[in-house]
PDB file of C-alpha atoms in Angstrom:
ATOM      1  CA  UNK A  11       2.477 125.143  54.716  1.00 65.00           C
ATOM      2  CA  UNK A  12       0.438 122.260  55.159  1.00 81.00           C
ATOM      3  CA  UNK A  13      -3.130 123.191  56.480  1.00 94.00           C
ATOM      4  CA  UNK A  14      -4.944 121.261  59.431  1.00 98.00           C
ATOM      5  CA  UNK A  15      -7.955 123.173  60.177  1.00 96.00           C
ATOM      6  CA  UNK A  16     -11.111 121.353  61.028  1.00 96.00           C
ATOM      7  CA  UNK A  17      -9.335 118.624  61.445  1.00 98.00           C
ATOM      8  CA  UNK A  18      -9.250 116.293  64.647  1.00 98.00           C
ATOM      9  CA  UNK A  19      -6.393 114.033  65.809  1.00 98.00           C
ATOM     10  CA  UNK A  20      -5.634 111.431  67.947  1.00 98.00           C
ATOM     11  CA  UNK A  21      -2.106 110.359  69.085  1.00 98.00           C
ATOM     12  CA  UNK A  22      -1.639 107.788  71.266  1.00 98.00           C
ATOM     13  CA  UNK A  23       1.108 108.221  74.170  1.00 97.00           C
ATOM     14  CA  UNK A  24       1.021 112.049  72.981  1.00 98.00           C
ATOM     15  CA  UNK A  25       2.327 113.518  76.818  1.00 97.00           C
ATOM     16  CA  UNK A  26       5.822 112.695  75.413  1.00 94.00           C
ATOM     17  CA  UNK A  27       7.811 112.439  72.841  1.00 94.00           C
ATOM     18  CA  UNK A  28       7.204 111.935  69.614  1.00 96.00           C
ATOM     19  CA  UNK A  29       3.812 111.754  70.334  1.00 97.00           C
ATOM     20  CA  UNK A  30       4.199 115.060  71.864  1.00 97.00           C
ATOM     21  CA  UNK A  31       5.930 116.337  69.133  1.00 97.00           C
ATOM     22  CA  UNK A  32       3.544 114.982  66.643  1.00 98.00           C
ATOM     23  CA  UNK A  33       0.644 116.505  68.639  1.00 98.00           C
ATOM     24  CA  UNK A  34       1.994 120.133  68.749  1.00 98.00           C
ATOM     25  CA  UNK A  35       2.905 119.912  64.946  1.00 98.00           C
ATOM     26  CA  UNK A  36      -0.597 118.994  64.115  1.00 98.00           C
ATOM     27  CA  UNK A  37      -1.886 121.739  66.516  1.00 98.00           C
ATOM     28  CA  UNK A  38       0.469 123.957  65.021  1.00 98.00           C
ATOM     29  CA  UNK A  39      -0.991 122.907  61.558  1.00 98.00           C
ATOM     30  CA  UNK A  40      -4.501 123.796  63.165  1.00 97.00           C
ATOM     31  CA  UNK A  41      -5.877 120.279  64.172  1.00 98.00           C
ATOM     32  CA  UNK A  42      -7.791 119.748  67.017  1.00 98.00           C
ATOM     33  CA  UNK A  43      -5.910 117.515  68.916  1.00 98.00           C
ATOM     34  CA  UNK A  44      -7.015 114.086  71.804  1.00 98.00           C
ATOM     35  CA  UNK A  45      -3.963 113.828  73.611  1.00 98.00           C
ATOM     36  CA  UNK A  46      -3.385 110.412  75.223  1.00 98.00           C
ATOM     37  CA  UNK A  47      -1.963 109.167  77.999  1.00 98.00           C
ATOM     38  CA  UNK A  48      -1.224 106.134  80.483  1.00 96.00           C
ATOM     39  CA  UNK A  49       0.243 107.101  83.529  1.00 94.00           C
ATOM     40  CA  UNK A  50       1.643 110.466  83.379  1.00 94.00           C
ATOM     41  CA  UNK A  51      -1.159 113.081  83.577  1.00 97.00           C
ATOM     42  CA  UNK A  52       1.422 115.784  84.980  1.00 97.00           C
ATOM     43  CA  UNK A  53       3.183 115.769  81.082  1.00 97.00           C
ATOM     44  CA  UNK A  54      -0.257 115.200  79.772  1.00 98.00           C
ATOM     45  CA  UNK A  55      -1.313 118.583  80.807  1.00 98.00           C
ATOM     46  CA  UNK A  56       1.951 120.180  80.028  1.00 97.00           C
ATOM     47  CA  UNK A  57       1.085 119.420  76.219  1.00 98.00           C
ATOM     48  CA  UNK A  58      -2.377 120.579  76.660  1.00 98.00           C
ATOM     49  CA  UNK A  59      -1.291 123.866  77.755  1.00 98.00           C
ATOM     50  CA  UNK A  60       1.765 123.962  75.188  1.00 97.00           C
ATOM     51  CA  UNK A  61      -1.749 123.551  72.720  1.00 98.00           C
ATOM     52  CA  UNK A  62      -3.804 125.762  74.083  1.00 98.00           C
ATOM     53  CA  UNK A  63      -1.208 128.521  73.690  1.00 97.00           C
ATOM     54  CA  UNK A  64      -0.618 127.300  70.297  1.00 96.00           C
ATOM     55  CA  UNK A  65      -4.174 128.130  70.185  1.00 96.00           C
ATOM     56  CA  UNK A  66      -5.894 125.095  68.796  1.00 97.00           C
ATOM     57  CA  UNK A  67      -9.200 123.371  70.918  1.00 98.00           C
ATOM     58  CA  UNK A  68      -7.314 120.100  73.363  1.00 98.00           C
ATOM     59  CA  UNK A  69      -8.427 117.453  75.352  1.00 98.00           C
ATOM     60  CA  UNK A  70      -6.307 114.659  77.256  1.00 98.00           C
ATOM     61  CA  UNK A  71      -7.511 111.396  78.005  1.00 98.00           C
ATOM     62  CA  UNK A  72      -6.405 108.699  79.804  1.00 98.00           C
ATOM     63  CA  UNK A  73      -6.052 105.348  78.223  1.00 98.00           C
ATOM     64  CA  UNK A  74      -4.007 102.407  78.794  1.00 98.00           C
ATOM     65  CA  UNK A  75      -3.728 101.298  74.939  1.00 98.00           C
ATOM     66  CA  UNK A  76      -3.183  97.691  76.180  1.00 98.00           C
ATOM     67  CA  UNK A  77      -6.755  97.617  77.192  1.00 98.00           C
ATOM     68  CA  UNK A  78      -9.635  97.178  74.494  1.00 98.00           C
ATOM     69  CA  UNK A  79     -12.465  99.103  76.534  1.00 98.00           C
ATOM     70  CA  UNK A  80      -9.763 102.157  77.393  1.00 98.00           C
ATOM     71  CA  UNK A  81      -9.454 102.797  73.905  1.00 98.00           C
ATOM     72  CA  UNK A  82     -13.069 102.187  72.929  1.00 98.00           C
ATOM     73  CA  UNK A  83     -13.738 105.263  75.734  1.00 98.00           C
ATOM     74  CA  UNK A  84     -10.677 107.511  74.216  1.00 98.00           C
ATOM     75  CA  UNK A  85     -12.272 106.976  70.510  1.00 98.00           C
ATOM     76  CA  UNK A  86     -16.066 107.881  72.324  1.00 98.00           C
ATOM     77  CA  UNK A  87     -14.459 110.578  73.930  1.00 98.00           C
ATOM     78  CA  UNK A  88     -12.624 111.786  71.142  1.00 98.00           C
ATOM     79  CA  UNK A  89     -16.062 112.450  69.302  1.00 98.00           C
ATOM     80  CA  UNK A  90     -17.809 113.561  72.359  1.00 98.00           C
ATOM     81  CA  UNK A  91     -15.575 116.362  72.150  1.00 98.00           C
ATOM     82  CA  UNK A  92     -15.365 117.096  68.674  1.00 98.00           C
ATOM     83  CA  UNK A  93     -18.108 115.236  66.467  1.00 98.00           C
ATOM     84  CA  UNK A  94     -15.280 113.283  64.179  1.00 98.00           C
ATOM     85  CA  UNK A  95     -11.853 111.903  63.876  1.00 98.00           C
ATOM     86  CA  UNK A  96      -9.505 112.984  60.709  1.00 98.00           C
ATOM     87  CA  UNK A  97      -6.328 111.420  61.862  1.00 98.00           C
ATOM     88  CA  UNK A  98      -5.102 108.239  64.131  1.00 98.00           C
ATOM     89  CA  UNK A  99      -1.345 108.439  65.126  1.00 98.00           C
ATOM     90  CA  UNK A 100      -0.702 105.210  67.030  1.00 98.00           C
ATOM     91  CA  UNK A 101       2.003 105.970  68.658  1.00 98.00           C
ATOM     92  CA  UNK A 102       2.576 104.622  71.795  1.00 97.00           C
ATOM     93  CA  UNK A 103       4.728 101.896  72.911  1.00 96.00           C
ATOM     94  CA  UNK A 104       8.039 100.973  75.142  1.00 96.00           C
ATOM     95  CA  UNK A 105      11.046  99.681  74.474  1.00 95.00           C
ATOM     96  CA  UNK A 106      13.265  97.064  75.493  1.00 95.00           C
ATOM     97  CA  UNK A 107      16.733  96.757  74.769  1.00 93.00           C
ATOM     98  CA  UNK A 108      20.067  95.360  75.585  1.00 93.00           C
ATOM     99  CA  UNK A 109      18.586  92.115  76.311  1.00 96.00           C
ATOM    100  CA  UNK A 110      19.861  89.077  74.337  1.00 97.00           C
ATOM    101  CA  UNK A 111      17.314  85.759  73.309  1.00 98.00           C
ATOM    102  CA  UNK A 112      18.472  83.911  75.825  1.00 98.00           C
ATOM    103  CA  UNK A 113      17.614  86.389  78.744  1.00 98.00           C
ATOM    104  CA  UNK A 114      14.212  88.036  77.809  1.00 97.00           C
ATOM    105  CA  UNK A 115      11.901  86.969  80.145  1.00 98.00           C
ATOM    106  CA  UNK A 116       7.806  85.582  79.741  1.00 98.00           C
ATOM    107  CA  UNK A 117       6.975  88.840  81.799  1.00 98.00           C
ATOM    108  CA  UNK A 118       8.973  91.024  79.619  1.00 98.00           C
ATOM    109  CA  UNK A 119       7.847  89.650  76.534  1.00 98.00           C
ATOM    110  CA  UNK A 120       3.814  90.028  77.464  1.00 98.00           C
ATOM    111  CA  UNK A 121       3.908  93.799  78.693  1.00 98.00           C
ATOM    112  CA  UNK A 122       6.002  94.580  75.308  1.00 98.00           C
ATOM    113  CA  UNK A 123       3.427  92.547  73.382  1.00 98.00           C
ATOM    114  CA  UNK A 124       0.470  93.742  75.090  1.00 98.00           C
ATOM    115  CA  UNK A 125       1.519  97.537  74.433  1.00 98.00           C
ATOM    116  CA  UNK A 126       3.362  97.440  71.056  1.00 98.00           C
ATOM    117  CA  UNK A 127       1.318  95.054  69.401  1.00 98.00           C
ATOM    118  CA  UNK A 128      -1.912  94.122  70.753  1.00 98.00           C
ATOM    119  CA  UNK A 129      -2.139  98.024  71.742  1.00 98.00           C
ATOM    120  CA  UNK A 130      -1.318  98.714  67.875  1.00 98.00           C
ATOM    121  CA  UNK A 131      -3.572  96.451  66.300  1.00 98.00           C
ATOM    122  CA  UNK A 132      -6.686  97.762  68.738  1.00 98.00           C
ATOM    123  CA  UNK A 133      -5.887 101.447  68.005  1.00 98.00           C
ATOM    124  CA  UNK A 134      -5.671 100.817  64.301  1.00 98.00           C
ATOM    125  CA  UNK A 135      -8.751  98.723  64.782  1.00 98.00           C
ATOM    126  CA  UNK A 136     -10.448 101.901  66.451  1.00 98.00           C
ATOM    127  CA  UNK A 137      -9.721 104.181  63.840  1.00 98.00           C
ATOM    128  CA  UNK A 138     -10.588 102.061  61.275  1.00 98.00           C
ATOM    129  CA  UNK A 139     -14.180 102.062  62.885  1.00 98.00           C
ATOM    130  CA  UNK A 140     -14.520 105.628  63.256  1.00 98.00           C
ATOM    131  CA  UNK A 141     -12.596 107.655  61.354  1.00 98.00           C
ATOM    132  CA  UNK A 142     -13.927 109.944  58.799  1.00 98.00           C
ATOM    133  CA  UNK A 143     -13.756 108.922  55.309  1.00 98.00           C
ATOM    134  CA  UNK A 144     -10.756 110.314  53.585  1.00 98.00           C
ATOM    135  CA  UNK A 145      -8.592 110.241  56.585  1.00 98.00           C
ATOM    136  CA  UNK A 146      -5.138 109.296  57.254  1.00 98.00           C
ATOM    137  CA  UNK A 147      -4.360 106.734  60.052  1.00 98.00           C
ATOM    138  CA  UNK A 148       0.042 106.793  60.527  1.00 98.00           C
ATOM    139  CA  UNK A 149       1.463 103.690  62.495  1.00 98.00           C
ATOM    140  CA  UNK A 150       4.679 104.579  63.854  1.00 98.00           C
ATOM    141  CA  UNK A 151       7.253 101.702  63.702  1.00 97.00           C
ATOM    142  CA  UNK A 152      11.035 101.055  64.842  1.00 95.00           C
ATOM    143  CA  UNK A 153      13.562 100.882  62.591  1.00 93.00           C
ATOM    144  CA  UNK A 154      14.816  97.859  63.998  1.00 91.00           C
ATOM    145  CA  UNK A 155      11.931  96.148  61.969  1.00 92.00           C
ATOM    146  CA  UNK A 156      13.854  96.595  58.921  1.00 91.00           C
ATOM    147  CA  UNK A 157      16.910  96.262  60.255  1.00 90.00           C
ATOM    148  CA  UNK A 158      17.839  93.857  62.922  1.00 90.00           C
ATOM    149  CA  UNK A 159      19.807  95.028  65.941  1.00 89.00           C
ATOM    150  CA  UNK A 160      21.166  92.317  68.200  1.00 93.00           C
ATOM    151  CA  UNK A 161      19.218  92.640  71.790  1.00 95.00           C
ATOM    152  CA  UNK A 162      15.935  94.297  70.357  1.00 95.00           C
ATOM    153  CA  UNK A 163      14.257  91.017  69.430  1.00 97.00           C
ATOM    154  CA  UNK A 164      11.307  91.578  71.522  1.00 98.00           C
ATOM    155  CA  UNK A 165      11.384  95.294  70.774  1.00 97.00           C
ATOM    156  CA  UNK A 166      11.495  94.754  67.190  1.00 96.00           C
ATOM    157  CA  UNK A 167       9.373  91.925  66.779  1.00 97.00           C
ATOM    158  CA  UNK A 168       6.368  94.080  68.385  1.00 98.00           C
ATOM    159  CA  UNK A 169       6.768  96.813  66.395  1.00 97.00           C
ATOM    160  CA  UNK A 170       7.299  94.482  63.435  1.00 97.00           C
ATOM    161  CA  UNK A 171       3.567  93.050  63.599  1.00 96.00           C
ATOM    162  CA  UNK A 172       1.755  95.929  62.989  1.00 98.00           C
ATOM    163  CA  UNK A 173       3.395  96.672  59.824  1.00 97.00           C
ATOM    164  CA  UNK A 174       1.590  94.042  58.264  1.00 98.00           C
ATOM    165  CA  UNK A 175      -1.532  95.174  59.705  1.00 98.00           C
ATOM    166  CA  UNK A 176      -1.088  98.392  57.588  1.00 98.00           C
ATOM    167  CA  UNK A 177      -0.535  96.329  54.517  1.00 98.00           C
ATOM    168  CA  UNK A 178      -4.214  94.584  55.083  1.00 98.00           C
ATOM    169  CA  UNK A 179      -5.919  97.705  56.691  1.00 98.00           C
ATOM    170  CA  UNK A 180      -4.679  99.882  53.938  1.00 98.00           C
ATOM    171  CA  UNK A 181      -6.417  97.615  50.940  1.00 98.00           C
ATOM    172  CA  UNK A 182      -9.696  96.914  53.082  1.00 98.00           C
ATOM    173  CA  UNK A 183     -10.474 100.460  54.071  1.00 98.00           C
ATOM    174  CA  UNK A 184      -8.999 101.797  51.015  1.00 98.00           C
ATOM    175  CA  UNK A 185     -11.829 102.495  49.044  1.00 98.00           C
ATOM    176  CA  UNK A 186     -13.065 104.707  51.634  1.00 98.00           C
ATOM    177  CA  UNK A 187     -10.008 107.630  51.026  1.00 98.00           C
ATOM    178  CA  UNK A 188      -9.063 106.929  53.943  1.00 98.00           C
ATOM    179  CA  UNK A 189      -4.496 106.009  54.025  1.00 98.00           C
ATOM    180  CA  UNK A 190      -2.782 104.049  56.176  1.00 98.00           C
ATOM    181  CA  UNK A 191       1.142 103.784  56.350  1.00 98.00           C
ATOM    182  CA  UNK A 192       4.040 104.016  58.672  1.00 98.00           C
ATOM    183  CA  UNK A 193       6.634 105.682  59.779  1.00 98.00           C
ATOM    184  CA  UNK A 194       9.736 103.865  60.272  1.00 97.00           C
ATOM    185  CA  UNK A 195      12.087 106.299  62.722  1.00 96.00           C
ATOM    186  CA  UNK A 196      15.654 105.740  63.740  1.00 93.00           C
ATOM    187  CA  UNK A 197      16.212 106.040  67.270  1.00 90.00           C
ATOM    188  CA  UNK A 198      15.286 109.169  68.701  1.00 92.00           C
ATOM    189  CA  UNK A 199      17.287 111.394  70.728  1.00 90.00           C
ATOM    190  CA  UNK A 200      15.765 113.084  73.528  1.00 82.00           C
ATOM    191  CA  UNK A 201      13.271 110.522  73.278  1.00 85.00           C
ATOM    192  CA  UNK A 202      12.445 106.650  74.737  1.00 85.00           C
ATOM    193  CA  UNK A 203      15.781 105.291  75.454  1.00 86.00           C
ATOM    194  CA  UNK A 204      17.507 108.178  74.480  1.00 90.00           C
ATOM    195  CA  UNK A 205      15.984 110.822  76.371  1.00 82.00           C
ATOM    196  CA  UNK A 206      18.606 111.369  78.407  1.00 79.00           C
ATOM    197  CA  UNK A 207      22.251 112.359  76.803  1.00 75.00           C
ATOM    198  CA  UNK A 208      24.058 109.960  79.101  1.00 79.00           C
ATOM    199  CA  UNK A 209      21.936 106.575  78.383  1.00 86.00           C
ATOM    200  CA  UNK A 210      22.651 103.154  76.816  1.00 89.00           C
ATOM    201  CA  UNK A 211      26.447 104.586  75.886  1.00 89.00           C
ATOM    202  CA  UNK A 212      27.048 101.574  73.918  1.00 88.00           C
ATOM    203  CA  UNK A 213      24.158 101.459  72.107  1.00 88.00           C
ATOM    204  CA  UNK A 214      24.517 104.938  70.721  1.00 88.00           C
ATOM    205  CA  UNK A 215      27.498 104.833  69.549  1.00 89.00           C
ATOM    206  CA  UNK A 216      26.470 101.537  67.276  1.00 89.00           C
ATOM    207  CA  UNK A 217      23.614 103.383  66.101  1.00 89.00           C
ATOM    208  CA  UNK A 218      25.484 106.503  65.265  1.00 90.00           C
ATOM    209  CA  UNK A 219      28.432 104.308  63.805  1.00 89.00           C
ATOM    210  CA  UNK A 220      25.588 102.750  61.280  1.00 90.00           C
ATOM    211  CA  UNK A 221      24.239 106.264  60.364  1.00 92.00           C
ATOM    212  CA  UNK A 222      25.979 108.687  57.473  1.00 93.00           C
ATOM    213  CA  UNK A 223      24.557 111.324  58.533  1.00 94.00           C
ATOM    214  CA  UNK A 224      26.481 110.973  61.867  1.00 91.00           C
ATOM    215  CA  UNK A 225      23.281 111.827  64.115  1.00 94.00           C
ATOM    216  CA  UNK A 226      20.693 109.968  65.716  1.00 92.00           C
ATOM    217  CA  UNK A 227      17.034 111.206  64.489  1.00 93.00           C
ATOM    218  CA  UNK A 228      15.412 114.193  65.925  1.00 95.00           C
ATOM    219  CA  UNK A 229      11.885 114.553  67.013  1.00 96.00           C
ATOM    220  CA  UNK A 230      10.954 117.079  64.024  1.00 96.00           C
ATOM    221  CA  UNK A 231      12.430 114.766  61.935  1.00 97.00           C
ATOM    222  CA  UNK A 232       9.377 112.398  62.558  1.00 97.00           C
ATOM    223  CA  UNK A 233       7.295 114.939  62.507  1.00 98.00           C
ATOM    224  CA  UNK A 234       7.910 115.595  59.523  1.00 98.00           C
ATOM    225  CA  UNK A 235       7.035 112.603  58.119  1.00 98.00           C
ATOM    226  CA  UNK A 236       3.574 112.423  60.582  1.00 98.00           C
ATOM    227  CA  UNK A 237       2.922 116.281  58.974  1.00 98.00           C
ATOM    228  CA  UNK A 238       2.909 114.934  55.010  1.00 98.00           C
ATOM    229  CA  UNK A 239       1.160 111.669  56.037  1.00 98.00           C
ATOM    230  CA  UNK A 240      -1.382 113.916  57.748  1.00 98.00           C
ATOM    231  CA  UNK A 241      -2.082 116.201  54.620  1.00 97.00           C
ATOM    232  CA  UNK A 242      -3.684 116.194  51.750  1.00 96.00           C
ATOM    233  CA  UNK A 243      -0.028 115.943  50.108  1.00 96.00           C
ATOM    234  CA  UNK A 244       0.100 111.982  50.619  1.00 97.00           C
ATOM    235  CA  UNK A 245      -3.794 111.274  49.475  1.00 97.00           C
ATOM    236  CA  UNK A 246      -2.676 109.069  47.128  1.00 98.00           C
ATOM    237  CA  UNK A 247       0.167 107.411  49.270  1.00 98.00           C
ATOM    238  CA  UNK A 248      -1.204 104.208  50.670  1.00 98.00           C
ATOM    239  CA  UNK A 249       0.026 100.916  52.978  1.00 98.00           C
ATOM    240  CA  UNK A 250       4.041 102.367  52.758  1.00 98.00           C
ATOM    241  CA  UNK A 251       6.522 102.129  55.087  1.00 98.00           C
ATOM    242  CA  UNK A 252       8.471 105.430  55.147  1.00 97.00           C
ATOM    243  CA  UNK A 253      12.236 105.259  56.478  1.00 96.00           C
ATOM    244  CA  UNK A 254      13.241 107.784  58.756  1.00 96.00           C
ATOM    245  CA  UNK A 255      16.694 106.966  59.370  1.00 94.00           C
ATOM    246  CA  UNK A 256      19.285 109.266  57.578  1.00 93.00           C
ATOM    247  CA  UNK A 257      20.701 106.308  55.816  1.00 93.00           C
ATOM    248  CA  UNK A 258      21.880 103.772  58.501  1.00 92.00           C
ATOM    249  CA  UNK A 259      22.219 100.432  57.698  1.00 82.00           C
ATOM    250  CA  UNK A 260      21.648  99.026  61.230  1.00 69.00           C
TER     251      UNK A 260
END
C-alpha cells in the first residue's frame, strides 16, 4: 500500500464527490487533509468527521475557487494548520450539459469559466507557490476534452484549458521534484450529473453505449488514479494526461 504519512493535502470542492472520495483515500493513505468547500458546509463537515474517524488530523475551509483572495486564504490556512503542502488536487468545478452552441448563454458561459478555468489556473497557480519541493499537484479534467460530446462545449472547453496549463507548469516547476498531471475521468456515477440514478436518461445511455466496459466510472476508480499520482510511485511521471475511461470512444 501506498504510504501518505506526513503528508498534507489539499482538494478543492472535497465535501463531495470525487473530491470527497479523493480526500478520504488520501486520509486513508495517512495524509493530512484541507478539505474545501463553497457553499455546502453541512457535507463539508460530514467528510471531516468521515476523517477524523479514519483517524488522520482535518480541517475544512471555505473557499469560493473562482475568487483569487479565497484561495490565497485556503493556501495560508492550509499552512497555518499544518506548516506545508505535499499535494494540490484541483478538483472542483460544475458542469453543464445538454445545451447545444446555439443556446448557451453569456451568463452560463462566465460562471463555467470563472469556476473550471480561471478557478483551475489560480489553484494550480497556488500550489505552484507553495508547495513543498518534490510534491505532486493532480488537475482533474473531463473526458470530454479528449473526446467531444455534442452539448458539452462549454463544459469541455473549461476543463480543456487547464490541460495545457499542466503541460507549461509541469516543465517550469519541474526541476523542483515537484509533478504535475491530470486525470482525465469518464463520467462519474453517483457523482456531478450523475449523482442521482434517474438523471440525464439520455445522456447515460450514450455514454454507456461508447464504453466497453459497459459502466460509467466509479468514484474509486479516480481515486485510484489521484492515489498513484499522489505517491512516490509516479515521481518520475510528469505533465501526462491519464485516461480514466474504461475504453470509450465518446
Amino acid at each position: 500500500m501506498n504510504n501518505l504519512h506526513h503528508k498534507v493535502a489539499v482538494i478543492t470542492g472535497s465535501a463531495r464527490g470525487l473530491g470527497k472520495a479523493i480526500a478520504e483515500r488520501y486520509a486513508a493513505l495517512g495524509a493530512d487533509i484541507v478539505i474545501n468547500y463553497s457553499r455546502d458546509k453541512a457535507s463539508a463537515d460530514e467528510v471531516v468527521e468521515n476523517i477524523k474517524k479514519i483517524g488522520s488530523r482535518v480541517i475544512a475551509v471555505q473557499a469560493d475557487v473562482s475568487k483569487v483572495d479565497d484561495l490565497e486564504r485556503l493556501f495560508d490556512e492550509a499552512k497555518k494548520a499544518f506548516g506545508k503542502i505535499d499535494i494540490v488536487v484541483a478538483n472542483a468545478g460544475i458542469e453543464l450539459v445538454e445545451t447545444p452552441v446555439v443556446d448557451f448563454t453569456e451568463e452560463q458561459f462566465d460562471k463555467v469559466f470563472s469556476i473550471n478555468t480561471k478557478g483551475t489556473y489560480f489553484t494550480m497557480q497556488q500550489a505552484a507557490k507553495n508547495i513543498t519541493d518534490n510534491g505532486r499537484i493532480i488537475y482533474i479534467a473531463s473526458s470530454t476534452t479528449s473526446f467531444p460530446v455534442p452539448g458539452m462545449a462549454v463544459y469541455g472547453g473549461s476543463k480543456t484549458t487547464p490541460r495545457y496549463l499542466v503541460d507549461i507548469l509541469s516543465k517550469e516547476i519541474g526541476h523542483r521534484g515537484v509533478t504535475v498531471n491530470s486525470i482525465i475521468p469518464f463520467a462519474v456515477d453517483h457523482s456531478g450529473i450523475f449523482a442521482e440514478a434517474d438523471s440525464y436518461p439520455e445522456l447515460r445511455k450514450q455514454l454507456l453505449d461508447s464504453c466497453p466496459m459497459g459502466r460509467l466510472a466509479h468514484v474509486d476508480d479516480v481515486a485510484n488514479a489521484a492515489e498513484f499520482f499522489a505517491s512516490d510511485l509516479s515521481s518520475f511521471v510528469n505533465g501526462q494526461h491519464l485516461l480514466v475511461n474504461g475504453g470509450a470512444t465518446n
